């Protein structure tokens, strides 16, 4: 069976957040009041939320458990505080990883003077853990493994004309952060668009080609039920 490549447009994401409080969210998967039984998850990936926070806006303290959260700042600065006493500023190019374990409370805010945009990926933990974990990788350059969820994240910044292999794993998720690209066959992708790959081990050399200089997140995902 060949790979299934499914393009999702950024403009088609489900709108959420609290616009009156300066928070605008675009959901790639079913989330909160938005329920689509055909769009619940991709392997262990259960959410990819694009968050836009106005200056001074933020999410009040809330709890996560049994989830691995990867946060990628597109522009601006994200302030993270959590119930274990950490306070961190995350900037573009940094990867924040919060392993919620049995439970952790945190706050996410835009304490800067300008707007903040970030992506947050939620991965279901394969094996429940007790102790929460927190990591920030400054200027991410190497593949980042999340063994707790059977995932590997890569960031790529190809110049125009360069190619990127699609993730060769049971599942793959590709998000164009900025720039323009195209798939084999010529289907074009713009900033905010994403590609879902199923049966990715059969992509057989299929690649994404950059039409302009790009920033792209590529996520390899194991089968969570294997």
Short mmCIF file of C-alpha atoms in Angstrom, two decimals:
data_model
loop_
_atom_site.label_atom_id
_atom_site.label_comp_id
_atom_site.label_asym_id
_atom_site.label_seq_id
_atom_site.Cartn_x
_atom_site.Cartn_y
_atom_site.Cartn_z
CA UNK A 1 0.00 0.00 0.00
CA UNK A 2 1.40 3.42 -0.91
CA UNK A 3 1.64 6.36 1.39
CA UNK A 4 -1.43 8.54 1.90
CA UNK A 5 -0.53 12.25 1.64
CA UNK A 6 -3.20 14.61 2.94
CA UNK A 7 -2.83 18.39 2.54
CA UNK A 8 -4.55 20.64 5.08
CA UNK A 9 -4.76 24.38 4.50
CA UNK A 10 -4.02 26.83 7.28
CA UNK A 11 -7.13 28.82 6.38
CA UNK A 12 -9.30 25.75 7.02
CA UNK A 13 -8.23 25.32 10.64
CA UNK A 14 -11.00 25.58 13.24
CA UNK A 15 -11.02 29.03 14.94
CA UNK A 16 -10.93 29.20 18.72
CA UNK A 17 -9.38 31.07 21.61
CA UNK A 18 -10.74 34.20 23.26
CA UNK A 19 -10.45 37.05 20.74
CA UNK A 20 -11.89 39.53 23.23
CA UNK A 21 -8.96 38.68 25.56
CA UNK A 22 -6.37 39.01 22.79
CA UNK A 23 -6.08 35.26 22.11
CA UNK A 24 -6.82 33.86 18.64
CA UNK A 25 -6.32 30.14 18.03
CA UNK A 26 -6.47 27.98 14.92
CA UNK A 27 -6.89 24.24 15.61
CA UNK A 28 -5.66 21.56 13.20
CA UNK A 29 -7.46 18.72 15.03
CA UNK A 30 -10.66 18.32 17.04
CA UNK A 31 -10.28 20.44 20.15
CA UNK A 32 -12.57 21.66 22.91
CA UNK A 33 -16.06 22.42 21.54
CA UNK A 34 -14.96 21.56 18.00
CA UNK A 35 -15.53 17.84 17.37
CA UNK A 36 -14.85 16.04 14.12
CA UNK A 37 -14.75 12.24 14.46
CA UNK A 38 -12.64 12.03 11.30
CA UNK A 39 -10.05 14.48 12.61
CA UNK A 40 -9.16 13.32 16.11
CA UNK A 41 -5.45 12.58 15.80
CA UNK A 42 -2.54 11.48 13.61
CA UNK A 43 -0.81 8.64 15.42
CA UNK A 44 0.19 10.10 18.81
CA UNK A 45 -0.36 13.71 17.61
CA UNK A 46 -3.64 14.94 19.09
CA UNK A 47 -3.33 18.72 18.62
CA UNK A 48 -1.46 21.32 16.61
CA UNK A 49 -2.64 24.73 17.76
CA UNK A 50 -1.52 27.97 16.15
CA UNK A 51 -1.75 30.63 18.86
CA UNK A 52 -1.81 34.39 18.33
CA UNK A 53 -1.47 36.44 21.55
CA UNK A 54 -1.68 40.20 21.68
CA UNK A 55 0.73 42.10 23.91
CA UNK A 56 -0.18 41.40 27.55
CA UNK A 57 -2.49 38.47 26.70
CA UNK A 58 -2.05 34.94 27.95
CA UNK A 59 -3.52 31.66 29.13
CA UNK A 60 -4.38 31.54 32.81
CA UNK A 61 -2.95 28.70 34.89
CA UNK A 62 -4.17 25.35 33.57
CA UNK A 63 -3.28 21.67 33.98
CA UNK A 64 -1.91 18.98 31.67
CA UNK A 65 -1.25 15.30 32.30
CA UNK A 66 0.05 12.32 30.28
CA UNK A 67 0.88 14.65 27.38
CA UNK A 68 4.12 15.75 25.75
CA UNK A 69 3.83 19.38 24.62
CA UNK A 70 6.22 20.81 22.03
CA UNK A 71 6.11 24.59 21.54
CA UNK A 72 7.68 26.45 18.61
CA UNK A 73 7.68 30.25 18.63
CA UNK A 74 7.13 31.76 15.19
CA UNK A 75 7.47 35.41 16.23
CA UNK A 76 7.60 37.33 19.48
CA UNK A 77 8.52 35.93 22.91
CA UNK A 78 6.63 33.41 25.04
CA UNK A 79 6.78 33.53 28.83
CA UNK A 80 6.31 30.12 30.49
CA UNK A 81 5.73 29.67 34.23
CA UNK A 82 4.79 26.41 35.91
CA UNK A 83 3.90 24.86 39.25
CA UNK A 84 7.43 23.53 39.68
CA UNK A 85 8.82 27.06 39.96
CA UNK A 86 10.19 27.54 36.46
CA UNK A 87 9.97 30.82 34.56
CA UNK A 88 11.36 30.79 31.02
CA UNK A 89 11.37 33.08 28.01
CA UNK A 90 11.13 31.18 24.69
CA UNK A 91 12.09 32.90 21.45
CA UNK A 92 11.96 32.02 17.73
CA UNK A 93 14.23 29.10 16.97
CA UNK A 94 13.92 27.67 20.50
CA UNK A 95 12.03 24.44 21.18
CA UNK A 96 10.16 24.12 24.46
CA UNK A 97 9.25 20.60 25.62
CA UNK A 98 6.95 20.11 28.59
CA UNK A 99 6.40 16.50 29.65
CA UNK A 100 3.32 16.77 31.85
CA UNK A 101 3.76 13.44 33.61
CA UNK A 102 1.09 12.78 36.23
CA UNK A 103 0.18 16.45 36.19
CA UNK A 104 1.60 19.97 36.01
CA UNK A 105 0.06 23.44 36.01
CA UNK A 106 1.47 26.20 33.85
CA UNK A 107 0.88 29.71 32.54
CA UNK A 108 1.69 30.93 29.02
CA UNK A 109 1.79 34.66 28.37
CA UNK A 110 2.94 37.35 26.02
CA UNK A 111 4.72 39.79 28.33
CA UNK A 112 6.34 41.58 25.37
CA UNK A 113 5.34 44.81 23.67
CA UNK A 114 4.47 43.19 20.32
CA UNK A 115 2.32 40.28 19.13
CA UNK A 116 3.28 36.65 19.76
CA UNK A 117 2.67 33.69 17.44
CA UNK A 118 3.52 30.13 18.39
CA UNK A 119 2.68 26.56 17.47
CA UNK A 120 1.96 23.96 20.11
CA UNK A 121 1.97 20.25 19.33
CA UNK A 122 0.33 17.83 21.78
CA UNK A 123 1.53 14.22 21.77
CA UNK A 124 -0.12 11.44 23.75
CA UNK A 125 2.37 9.74 26.05
CA UNK A 126 2.84 6.03 25.27
CA UNK A 127 3.68 5.15 28.88
CA UNK A 128 2.36 7.27 31.76
CA UNK A 129 5.10 8.99 33.75
CA UNK A 130 4.88 10.41 37.26
CA UNK A 131 7.38 13.25 37.29
CA UNK A 132 6.87 16.24 34.96
CA UNK A 133 9.87 17.20 32.80
CA UNK A 134 10.82 20.47 31.16
CA UNK A 135 13.44 21.31 28.53
CA UNK A 136 14.23 24.30 26.33
CA UNK A 137 16.60 23.75 23.43
CA UNK A 138 18.01 27.06 22.31
CA UNK A 139 18.43 27.51 18.54
CA UNK A 140 17.33 23.96 17.72
CA UNK A 141 19.58 22.50 15.03
CA UNK A 142 19.52 18.73 15.59
CA UNK A 143 16.64 16.23 15.44
CA UNK A 144 14.82 16.22 18.76
CA UNK A 145 13.48 12.91 20.01
CA UNK A 146 10.43 12.51 22.21
CA UNK A 147 10.64 8.79 23.06
CA UNK A 148 7.79 9.13 25.54
CA UNK A 149 5.48 9.59 22.54
CA UNK A 150 7.49 7.78 19.84
CA UNK A 151 8.22 11.00 17.95
CA UNK A 152 11.15 12.88 16.41
CA UNK A 153 10.93 16.58 15.47
CA UNK A 154 13.17 18.26 12.92
CA UNK A 155 13.35 21.87 11.76
CA UNK A 156 14.58 22.61 8.26
CA UNK A 157 15.29 25.92 6.53
CA UNK A 158 15.83 25.07 2.86
CA UNK A 159 16.69 27.70 0.29
CA UNK A 160 14.59 28.03 -2.87
CA UNK A 161 14.92 24.91 -5.03
CA UNK A 162 16.15 22.63 -2.23
CA UNK A 163 14.19 19.48 -1.31
CA UNK A 164 13.22 17.79 1.94
CA UNK A 165 12.29 14.10 2.19
CA UNK A 166 8.83 13.54 3.61
CA UNK A 167 8.89 11.78 7.01
CA UNK A 168 9.43 8.04 6.57
CA UNK A 169 7.62 6.66 9.61
CA UNK A 170 4.21 5.11 10.24
CA UNK A 171 2.89 8.69 10.42
CA UNK A 172 4.38 12.04 9.46
CA UNK A 173 3.35 15.65 9.98
CA UNK A 174 4.86 18.55 8.04
CA UNK A 175 4.08 22.19 8.85
CA UNK A 176 5.23 25.11 6.72
CA UNK A 177 6.06 27.82 9.25
CA UNK A 178 7.09 30.42 6.68
CA UNK A 179 7.77 30.53 2.96
CA UNK A 180 6.31 28.53 0.07
CA UNK A 181 6.88 24.91 -0.99
CA UNK A 182 5.38 22.26 -3.23
CA UNK A 183 4.73 18.53 -3.16
CA UNK A 184 5.55 15.99 -5.87
CA UNK A 185 3.04 16.68 -8.63
CA UNK A 186 3.22 20.43 -8.05
CA UNK A 187 0.64 21.03 -5.29
CA UNK A 188 1.70 24.25 -3.61
CA UNK A 189 1.96 24.94 0.11
CA UNK A 190 1.99 28.33 1.82
CA UNK A 191 2.78 29.45 5.35
CA UNK A 192 0.43 27.72 7.79
CA UNK A 193 -0.34 24.78 5.49
CA UNK A 194 0.43 21.25 6.65
CA UNK A 195 0.82 17.77 5.23
CA UNK A 196 -0.19 14.54 6.94
CA UNK A 197 1.49 11.33 5.84
CA UNK A 198 0.14 7.88 6.66
CA UNK A 199 2.01 4.66 5.84
CA UNK A 200 4.99 6.97 5.55
CA UNK A 201 7.47 4.11 5.29
CA UNK A 202 6.27 3.84 1.66
CA UNK A 203 6.96 7.43 0.63
CA UNK A 204 9.88 6.03 -1.43
CA UNK A 205 11.87 9.20 -1.87
CA UNK A 206 8.95 11.63 -2.13
CA UNK A 207 10.15 15.11 -1.21
CA UNK A 208 8.93 18.60 -0.48
CA UNK A 209 10.55 21.27 -2.69
CA UNK A 210 11.06 24.81 -1.45
CA UNK A 211 9.74 27.44 -3.87
CA UNK A 212 11.18 30.20 -1.65
CA UNK A 213 13.39 30.15 1.42
CA UNK A 214 11.33 28.25 4.01
CA UNK A 215 11.11 27.19 7.61
CA UNK A 216 9.49 23.78 7.95
CA UNK A 217 8.75 21.51 10.92
CA UNK A 218 8.83 17.76 10.18
CA UNK A 219 7.51 15.30 12.73
CA UNK A 220 8.08 11.55 12.51
CA UNK A 221 5.47 9.63 14.49
CA UNK A 222 5.39 6.00 15.55
CA UNK A 223 2.21 3.95 15.66
CA UNK A 224 0.94 4.54 19.22
CA UNK A 225 -0.88 1.21 19.24
CA UNK A 226 1.95 -0.96 17.92
#
